[in-house]
């Protein structure tokens, strides 16, 4: 949910969403109360797939206001077979929600202190210039540590390096060797590196792998059987709808390339999760009901730091794991994620009245602007930004 209100509104108007409070019954609910969402409705958003910005979309809306499930587009552009609604996909930065929840569980057990410097847990990795960065600042992106130096600036360069294996230690050393962006705790800059360090802290305090800790604490208890960490495997296990990315092709033209097979070690605890809409819906429901992070520490996920964003100067929009936008007159909390060929989001009102999970096979994934199909789904489910 990194798109600005101005961008959301402009794109929504382009997509023909009428401003104002009028709501239309967009889909039949499985409960007795019909769900009300802004026009265009969810089924209309995915009906025209594939199109230029996306080849497929999988959507689930749930909560006490009703539920709906839908899929559109194709499994792949070669066969044009219908998209598989149960397919796995790369969830990107939605991984951060799982990481934050794991750290907060360990904090509840007294094994991690959110106010303790990260360097106290990783003295061999965090240099003195970052000695005051706390665990909480890692989670809410107020740490001031810059991004790791990674190969490639264009999608074509990233594609050429798609099988390069990165270790979290290597990425942390690269980032912390550089000057800090700002004094910790004074600004917010959304980056992956804080979650890479958080994943290493999980390993240090538990003596176990980050992946196994998330599996033991979240995946297994919630029955998320189709969610897993790929490690160094660049392929998606099991059924998946192919992801495509617009880029320069070998003959010099610009077109779509199948990018389904792509290593994700650069993401790790910040963005390498593979999941399904069914699993993410179950996780979102459990998280907002307080069944993943229990007690007062859950509030860390719904508390925005009172600092400005580094680039825009606007109030911080990210908490520990989540972010917040006001849509349709109420707060919507959640997290978006992007890997090449795939855009993902989980979202919910704080009371769980309406949840949204989608996977969009976006051809412009990781672009600066929000994918039009993904944007339409968000607006259709919750309404226009306030």
CSV table of C-alpha atoms in Angstrom, one decimal:
chain,number,residue,atom,x,y,z
A,1,UNK,CA,0.0,0.0,0.0
A,2,UNK,CA,2.7,2.4,-1.0
A,3,UNK,CA,0.6,4.4,-3.5
A,4,UNK,CA,-0.2,8.0,-2.6
A,5,UNK,CA,-3.8,9.1,-2.2
A,6,UNK,CA,-3.4,11.3,-5.2
A,7,UNK,CA,-2.2,8.4,-7.3
A,8,UNK,CA,-5.0,6.2,-6.0
A,9,UNK,CA,-7.7,8.8,-6.7
A,10,UNK,CA,-6.4,9.6,-10.2
A,11,UNK,CA,-6.1,6.0,-11.2
A,12,UNK,CA,-9.5,5.3,-9.7
A,13,UNK,CA,-11.1,8.0,-11.8
A,14,UNK,CA,-9.4,6.8,-14.9
A,15,UNK,CA,-10.9,3.3,-14.2
A,16,UNK,CA,-14.3,4.9,-14.1
A,17,UNK,CA,-14.9,4.7,-10.3
A,18,UNK,CA,-17.5,7.4,-9.4
A,19,UNK,CA,-16.6,9.6,-6.5
A,20,UNK,CA,-19.0,10.0,-3.6
A,21,UNK,CA,-20.7,7.8,-1.0
A,22,UNK,CA,-22.9,5.8,-3.3
A,23,UNK,CA,-22.3,2.0,-3.0
A,24,UNK,CA,-23.6,-0.8,-5.1
A,25,UNK,CA,-24.0,-4.5,-4.2
A,26,UNK,CA,-21.1,-5.8,-6.2
A,27,UNK,CA,-21.3,-9.5,-5.4
A,28,UNK,CA,-23.5,-12.0,-3.6
A,29,UNK,CA,-22.3,-12.7,-0.1
A,30,UNK,CA,-22.2,-16.2,1.4
A,31,UNK,CA,-23.5,-14.7,4.7
A,32,UNK,CA,-26.9,-13.2,5.2
A,33,UNK,CA,-25.7,-9.6,4.9
A,34,UNK,CA,-24.8,-8.6,1.3
A,35,UNK,CA,-21.4,-7.0,0.8
A,36,UNK,CA,-21.5,-3.5,-0.5
A,37,UNK,CA,-18.5,-2.2,-2.6
A,38,UNK,CA,-17.8,0.7,-4.9
A,39,UNK,CA,-18.4,0.4,-8.6
A,40,UNK,CA,-16.8,-1.2,-10.7
A,41,UNK,CA,-17.4,-4.5,-8.8
A,42,UNK,CA,-14.8,-7.1,-8.3
A,43,UNK,CA,-16.0,-9.5,-10.9
A,44,UNK,CA,-15.9,-6.7,-13.5
A,45,UNK,CA,-12.4,-5.9,-12.6
A,46,UNK,CA,-11.1,-9.3,-13.4
A,47,UNK,CA,-13.5,-10.1,-16.3
A,48,UNK,CA,-11.3,-8.6,-19.0
A,49,UNK,CA,-8.1,-10.4,-18.2
A,50,UNK,CA,-5.6,-11.0,-19.7
A,51,UNK,CA,-4.9,-7.4,-20.7
A,52,UNK,CA,-1.8,-5.2,-21.0
A,53,UNK,CA,-1.2,-4.8,-17.3
A,54,UNK,CA,-2.0,-8.3,-16.0
A,55,UNK,CA,-2.5,-11.8,-17.3
A,56,UNK,CA,-4.4,-13.3,-14.3
A,57,UNK,CA,-5.9,-12.4,-10.9
A,58,UNK,CA,-7.1,-14.4,-7.9
A,59,UNK,CA,-9.3,-12.7,-5.4
A,60,UNK,CA,-10.9,-13.4,-2.0
A,61,UNK,CA,-13.0,-11.0,0.0
A,62,UNK,CA,-14.2,-12.2,3.5
A,63,UNK,CA,-15.2,-11.0,6.9
A,64,UNK,CA,-18.5,-10.4,8.8
A,65,UNK,CA,-19.9,-8.3,5.9
A,66,UNK,CA,-19.8,-11.3,3.5
A,67,UNK,CA,-17.5,-13.1,1.2
A,68,UNK,CA,-16.7,-13.6,-2.4
A,69,UNK,CA,-14.1,-15.5,-4.4
A,70,UNK,CA,-13.1,-15.0,-8.0
A,71,UNK,CA,-10.4,-15.6,-10.6
A,72,UNK,CA,-9.8,-14.3,-14.1
A,73,UNK,CA,-7.3,-14.5,-16.8
A,74,UNK,CA,-5.1,-17.3,-18.0
A,75,UNK,CA,-2.8,-20.0,-16.5
A,76,UNK,CA,-0.3,-19.1,-19.2
A,77,UNK,CA,-0.2,-17.3,-22.5
A,78,UNK,CA,0.8,-20.4,-24.5
A,79,UNK,CA,-2.3,-22.4,-23.8
A,80,UNK,CA,-4.7,-19.7,-22.7
A,81,UNK,CA,-6.1,-22.2,-20.2
A,82,UNK,CA,-8.2,-20.5,-17.4
A,83,UNK,CA,-6.2,-19.3,-14.4
A,84,UNK,CA,-6.1,-21.8,-11.5
A,85,UNK,CA,-7.8,-20.2,-8.5
A,86,UNK,CA,-5.8,-22.5,-6.1
A,87,UNK,CA,-2.5,-21.7,-7.7
A,88,UNK,CA,0.6,-20.7,-5.7
A,89,UNK,CA,2.3,-17.4,-6.3
A,90,UNK,CA,5.2,-15.3,-5.0
A,91,UNK,CA,3.9,-13.1,-2.2
A,92,UNK,CA,6.8,-10.7,-2.1
A,93,UNK,CA,6.8,-8.2,0.8
A,94,UNK,CA,3.7,-9.8,2.4
A,95,UNK,CA,6.5,-12.0,3.9
A,96,UNK,CA,7.3,-9.0,6.2
A,97,UNK,CA,4.0,-9.6,8.0
A,98,UNK,CA,5.0,-13.1,8.9
A,99,UNK,CA,8.5,-11.9,10.0
A,100,UNK,CA,7.1,-9.2,12.2
A,101,UNK,CA,4.6,-11.6,13.8
A,102,UNK,CA,7.4,-14.0,14.5
A,103,UNK,CA,9.6,-11.3,16.1
A,104,UNK,CA,6.6,-10.1,18.2
A,105,UNK,CA,5.9,-13.6,19.4
A,106,UNK,CA,9.5,-13.9,20.6
A,107,UNK,CA,9.2,-10.5,22.2
A,108,UNK,CA,6.1,-11.8,24.1
A,109,UNK,CA,8.2,-14.7,25.3
A,110,UNK,CA,10.9,-12.3,26.6
A,111,UNK,CA,13.5,-13.6,24.1
A,112,UNK,CA,13.6,-10.4,22.1
A,113,UNK,CA,13.4,-6.9,23.5
A,114,UNK,CA,12.0,-4.4,21.0
A,115,UNK,CA,13.9,-1.5,22.6
A,116,UNK,CA,17.2,-3.3,22.6
A,117,UNK,CA,19.8,-2.4,19.9
A,118,UNK,CA,20.0,-4.9,17.0
A,119,UNK,CA,23.7,-4.9,17.5
A,120,UNK,CA,23.3,-6.5,20.9
A,121,UNK,CA,22.0,-9.6,19.1
A,122,UNK,CA,24.3,-9.4,16.1
A,123,UNK,CA,27.5,-7.8,17.3
A,124,UNK,CA,29.5,-9.5,14.5
A,125,UNK,CA,27.3,-8.0,11.8
A,126,UNK,CA,26.0,-4.6,13.0
A,127,UNK,CA,28.9,-2.0,13.1
A,128,UNK,CA,29.2,0.8,15.7
A,129,UNK,CA,27.7,3.4,13.4
A,130,UNK,CA,24.4,1.6,13.8
A,131,UNK,CA,24.8,0.8,17.5
A,132,UNK,CA,21.6,2.6,18.5
A,133,UNK,CA,19.2,1.0,16.0
A,134,UNK,CA,16.6,-1.0,17.9
A,135,UNK,CA,14.6,-4.0,16.9
A,136,UNK,CA,11.4,-1.9,16.8
A,137,UNK,CA,13.1,0.5,14.4
A,138,UNK,CA,13.9,-2.5,12.1
A,139,UNK,CA,10.3,-3.5,12.0
A,140,UNK,CA,8.8,0.0,11.4
A,141,UNK,CA,11.5,1.2,8.9
A,142,UNK,CA,12.8,4.0,11.0
A,143,UNK,CA,16.3,2.5,11.4
A,144,UNK,CA,18.2,4.6,8.8
A,145,UNK,CA,20.1,1.7,7.4
A,146,UNK,CA,20.4,2.0,3.6
A,147,UNK,CA,19.6,-0.8,1.1
A,148,UNK,CA,22.2,-3.4,0.3
A,149,UNK,CA,24.2,-2.9,-2.9
A,150,UNK,CA,22.5,-5.3,-5.3
A,151,UNK,CA,23.4,-6.0,-8.9
A,152,UNK,CA,21.1,-4.4,-11.5
A,153,UNK,CA,19.1,-1.3,-11.9
A,154,UNK,CA,16.7,-2.3,-14.7
A,155,UNK,CA,14.4,-5.2,-15.0
A,156,UNK,CA,16.7,-6.6,-17.8
A,157,UNK,CA,19.7,-6.4,-15.5
A,158,UNK,CA,17.8,-8.1,-12.7
A,159,UNK,CA,16.6,-10.8,-15.1
A,160,UNK,CA,20.2,-11.5,-16.1
A,161,UNK,CA,21.1,-12.0,-12.4
A,162,UNK,CA,17.9,-13.9,-11.5
A,163,UNK,CA,19.7,-17.0,-10.4
A,164,UNK,CA,22.4,-15.3,-8.3
A,165,UNK,CA,22.3,-16.5,-4.7
A,166,UNK,CA,22.5,-13.8,-2.0
A,167,UNK,CA,23.0,-14.6,1.7
A,168,UNK,CA,21.4,-12.4,4.4
A,169,UNK,CA,24.7,-11.9,6.0
A,170,UNK,CA,26.2,-10.6,2.7
A,171,UNK,CA,23.3,-8.2,2.3
A,172,UNK,CA,23.6,-6.9,5.8
A,173,UNK,CA,27.3,-6.3,5.5
A,174,UNK,CA,26.8,-4.5,2.2
A,175,UNK,CA,24.1,-2.2,3.7
A,176,UNK,CA,25.8,-1.4,7.0
A,177,UNK,CA,29.1,-0.6,5.3
A,178,UNK,CA,27.4,2.5,3.9
A,179,UNK,CA,26.6,5.8,5.8
A,180,UNK,CA,23.3,5.9,7.5
A,181,UNK,CA,20.4,7.7,5.7
A,182,UNK,CA,19.2,9.5,8.9
A,183,UNK,CA,19.5,9.4,12.6
A,184,UNK,CA,17.5,6.2,13.8
A,185,UNK,CA,14.0,6.9,15.0
A,186,UNK,CA,13.7,10.3,13.2
A,187,UNK,CA,12.3,9.4,9.8
A,188,UNK,CA,10.8,6.4,7.9
A,189,UNK,CA,12.1,4.8,4.8
A,190,UNK,CA,10.5,1.6,3.6
A,191,UNK,CA,13.3,-0.9,2.7
A,192,UNK,CA,13.9,-4.7,2.9
A,193,UNK,CA,17.1,-4.5,4.9
A,194,UNK,CA,15.5,-4.1,8.3
A,195,UNK,CA,13.6,-7.3,7.9
A,196,UNK,CA,16.7,-9.1,6.7
A,197,UNK,CA,18.3,-8.2,10.0
A,198,UNK,CA,15.2,-9.1,11.9
A,199,UNK,CA,15.3,-12.6,10.3
A,200,UNK,CA,18.9,-13.0,11.4
A,201,UNK,CA,17.9,-12.0,15.0
A,202,UNK,CA,15.2,-14.6,15.0
A,203,UNK,CA,17.9,-17.2,14.1
A,204,UNK,CA,20.4,-15.9,16.7
A,205,UNK,CA,18.0,-16.0,19.7
A,206,UNK,CA,16.4,-19.3,18.8
A,207,UNK,CA,19.4,-21.2,17.5
A,208,UNK,CA,17.1,-22.3,14.6
A,209,UNK,CA,16.5,-21.2,11.1
A,210,UNK,CA,14.2,-18.3,10.4
A,211,UNK,CA,12.1,-20.5,8.0
A,212,UNK,CA,11.6,-23.2,10.6
A,213,UNK,CA,10.6,-20.7,13.2
A,214,UNK,CA,7.9,-19.2,11.0
A,215,UNK,CA,6.7,-22.7,10.0
A,216,UNK,CA,6.5,-23.8,13.6
A,217,UNK,CA,4.9,-20.7,15.0
A,218,UNK,CA,2.5,-19.7,12.1
A,219,UNK,CA,2.3,-22.0,9.1
A,220,UNK,CA,1.7,-25.2,11.0
A,221,UNK,CA,-0.7,-23.9,13.7
A,222,UNK,CA,-2.8,-22.2,11.1
A,223,UNK,CA,-2.8,-25.1,8.6
A,224,UNK,CA,-1.2,-23.0,5.9
A,225,UNK,CA,-0.2,-26.1,3.9
A,226,UNK,CA,0.4,-24.3,0.6
A,227,UNK,CA,2.7,-21.7,2.0
A,228,UNK,CA,6.4,-22.2,2.1
A,229,UNK,CA,9.9,-20.6,1.8
A,230,UNK,CA,11.6,-21.5,-1.5
A,231,UNK,CA,15.2,-21.1,-0.3
A,232,UNK,CA,17.6,-21.2,-3.3
A,233,UNK,CA,15.0,-23.0,-5.5
A,234,UNK,CA,14.0,-20.5,-8.3
A,235,UNK,CA,10.9,-22.5,-9.2
A,236,UNK,CA,7.5,-22.4,-7.7
A,237,UNK,CA,6.5,-25.9,-6.4
A,238,UNK,CA,3.1,-27.2,-7.3
A,239,UNK,CA,0.5,-25.5,-9.5
A,240,UNK,CA,1.0,-21.8,-10.4
A,241,UNK,CA,-0.2,-19.3,-12.9
A,242,UNK,CA,2.7,-18.0,-15.0
A,243,UNK,CA,4.0,-14.6,-14.3
A,244,UNK,CA,5.1,-12.3,-17.2
A,245,UNK,CA,7.0,-9.1,-17.2
A,246,UNK,CA,7.2,-6.4,-19.8
A,247,UNK,CA,10.9,-5.9,-20.8
A,248,UNK,CA,13.3,-5.7,-23.6
A,249,UNK,CA,13.6,-9.0,-25.4
A,250,UNK,CA,16.5,-10.7,-27.1
A,251,UNK,CA,15.6,-9.3,-30.5
A,252,UNK,CA,15.6,-5.8,-29.1
A,253,UNK,CA,11.9,-5.4,-29.1
A,254,UNK,CA,9.8,-4.8,-26.0
A,255,UNK,CA,7.3,-7.5,-25.0
A,256,UNK,CA,6.3,-10.0,-22.3
A,257,UNK,CA,8.8,-12.5,-20.9
A,258,UNK,CA,7.8,-15.5,-18.7
A,259,UNK,CA,9.5,-14.7,-15.4
A,260,UNK,CA,7.9,-17.5,-13.3
A,261,UNK,CA,11.3,-19.1,-12.6
A,262,UNK,CA,13.3,-16.6,-10.7
A,263,UNK,CA,15.4,-16.8,-7.5
A,264,UNK,CA,14.2,-14.9,-4.5
A,265,UNK,CA,17.2,-15.0,-2.1
A,266,UNK,CA,17.5,-11.2,-2.3
A,267,UNK,CA,14.2,-11.1,-0.5
A,268,UNK,CA,14.6,-13.8,2.2
A,269,UNK,CA,12.8,-12.7,5.4
A,270,UNK,CA,11.6,-9.5,3.6
A,271,UNK,CA,10.1,-11.0,0.6
A,272,UNK,CA,10.6,-14.6,-0.5
A,273,UNK,CA,7.3,-16.3,0.6
A,274,UNK,CA,5.2,-18.5,-1.7
A,275,UNK,CA,1.6,-18.9,-0.9
A,276,UNK,CA,-2.1,-19.0,-2.1
A,277,UNK,CA,-5.0,-16.7,-1.6
A,278,UNK,CA,-6.8,-19.3,0.6
A,279,UNK,CA,-3.8,-19.5,2.9
A,280,UNK,CA,-3.3,-15.8,3.1
A,281,UNK,CA,-7.0,-15.2,3.8
A,282,UNK,CA,-6.7,-17.6,6.7
A,283,UNK,CA,-3.6,-15.9,8.0
A,284,UNK,CA,-5.1,-12.4,7.7
A,285,UNK,CA,-8.2,-13.5,9.6
A,286,UNK,CA,-6.2,-15.1,12.3
A,287,UNK,CA,-3.8,-12.1,12.6
A,288,UNK,CA,-6.6,-9.5,12.9
A,289,UNK,CA,-8.4,-11.7,15.5
A,290,UNK,CA,-5.3,-11.7,17.7
A,291,UNK,CA,-4.6,-15.4,17.2
A,292,UNK,CA,-1.1,-15.0,15.7
A,293,UNK,CA,0.3,-12.2,17.9
A,294,UNK,CA,-1.5,-12.1,21.2
A,295,UNK,CA,-2.0,-9.5,23.8
A,296,UNK,CA,-0.6,-5.9,23.9
A,297,UNK,CA,2.2,-6.7,21.4
A,298,UNK,CA,-0.4,-6.9,18.6
A,299,UNK,CA,-0.7,-3.1,19.0
A,300,UNK,CA,2.8,-2.8,17.5
A,301,UNK,CA,1.3,-3.8,14.2
A,302,UNK,CA,-1.3,-1.1,14.4
A,303,UNK,CA,0.9,1.8,15.7
A,304,UNK,CA,2.4,4.2,13.2
A,305,UNK,CA,5.6,5.9,14.3
A,306,UNK,CA,5.2,9.7,14.6
A,307,UNK,CA,7.9,10.6,12.1
A,308,UNK,CA,7.9,11.8,8.5
A,309,UNK,CA,8.5,9.7,5.5
A,310,UNK,CA,12.1,10.3,4.2
A,311,UNK,CA,11.1,11.1,0.6
A,312,UNK,CA,7.7,12.8,0.8
A,313,UNK,CA,7.8,14.4,4.3
A,314,UNK,CA,4.3,13.0,4.9
A,315,UNK,CA,3.4,11.1,8.1
A,316,UNK,CA,4.7,7.6,8.3
A,317,UNK,CA,2.5,5.0,6.8
A,318,UNK,CA,4.2,1.8,8.0
A,319,UNK,CA,3.9,0.0,11.4
A,320,UNK,CA,5.6,-3.3,12.4
A,321,UNK,CA,4.7,-5.4,9.4
A,322,UNK,CA,1.6,-3.5,8.1
A,323,UNK,CA,0.7,-0.2,6.6
A,324,UNK,CA,-2.5,1.8,6.7
A,325,UNK,CA,-4.7,3.7,4.3
A,326,UNK,CA,-8.0,5.4,4.8
A,327,UNK,CA,-10.4,4.0,2.1
A,328,UNK,CA,-14.1,4.3,1.9
A,329,UNK,CA,-14.2,6.3,5.2
A,330,UNK,CA,-12.4,3.8,7.4
A,331,UNK,CA,-8.9,2.6,8.2
A,332,UNK,CA,-7.7,-0.3,6.1
A,333,UNK,CA,-4.6,-2.1,7.3
A,334,UNK,CA,-2.5,-4.6,5.3
A,335,UNK,CA,0.5,-5.2,3.2
A,336,UNK,CA,1.3,-5.4,-0.5
A,337,UNK,CA,4.1,-7.3,-2.1
A,338,UNK,CA,5.7,-7.4,-5.5
A,339,UNK,CA,8.0,-9.9,-7.2
A,340,UNK,CA,8.6,-9.9,-11.0
A,341,UNK,CA,5.4,-11.1,-12.6
A,342,UNK,CA,3.4,-11.1,-9.4
A,343,UNK,CA,1.6,-8.5,-7.2
A,344,UNK,CA,0.0,-9.6,-3.9
A,345,UNK,CA,-1.9,-7.9,-1.1
A,346,UNK,CA,-3.6,-8.8,2.2
A,347,UNK,CA,-5.8,-6.2,3.8
A,348,UNK,CA,-8.5,-5.8,6.4
A,349,UNK,CA,-10.5,-3.3,8.4
A,350,UNK,CA,-9.2,-3.4,12.0
A,351,UNK,CA,-12.4,-5.2,13.2
A,352,UNK,CA,-12.1,-7.8,10.4
A,353,UNK,CA,-15.4,-6.8,8.9
A,354,UNK,CA,-14.0,-6.9,5.4
A,355,UNK,CA,-10.8,-8.7,4.4
A,356,UNK,CA,-9.2,-8.7,0.9
A,357,UNK,CA,-6.5,-11.0,-0.5
A,358,UNK,CA,-5.4,-10.9,-4.1
A,359,UNK,CA,-2.7,-12.1,-6.4
A,360,UNK,CA,-2.4,-10.3,-9.7
A,361,UNK,CA,-0.1,-11.6,-12.3
A,362,UNK,CA,1.1,-8.1,-13.1
A,363,UNK,CA,3.2,-7.4,-16.2
A,364,UNK,CA,4.5,-4.2,-14.5
A,365,UNK,CA,5.3,-5.7,-11.1
A,366,UNK,CA,7.7,-3.7,-8.9
A,367,UNK,CA,6.9,-0.5,-10.9
A,368,UNK,CA,6.7,2.9,-9.2
A,369,UNK,CA,2.9,3.1,-9.7
A,370,UNK,CA,0.4,0.7,-8.4
A,371,UNK,CA,-0.8,-1.9,-11.0
A,372,UNK,CA,-4.1,-0.8,-12.4
A,373,UNK,CA,-5.8,-4.1,-11.9
A,374,UNK,CA,-4.6,-4.3,-8.3
A,375,UNK,CA,-5.7,-0.7,-7.7
A,376,UNK,CA,-9.1,-1.5,-9.1
A,377,UNK,CA,-9.5,-4.4,-6.8
A,378,UNK,CA,-8.5,-2.4,-3.7
A,379,UNK,CA,-10.9,0.4,-4.6
A,380,UNK,CA,-13.8,-2.0,-5.5
A,381,UNK,CA,-13.4,-3.8,-2.1
A,382,UNK,CA,-13.1,-0.7,0.1
A,383,UNK,CA,-13.9,2.5,-1.8
A,384,UNK,CA,-12.1,5.6,-2.7
A,385,UNK,CA,-9.4,7.2,-0.5
A,386,UNK,CA,-10.7,9.8,1.9
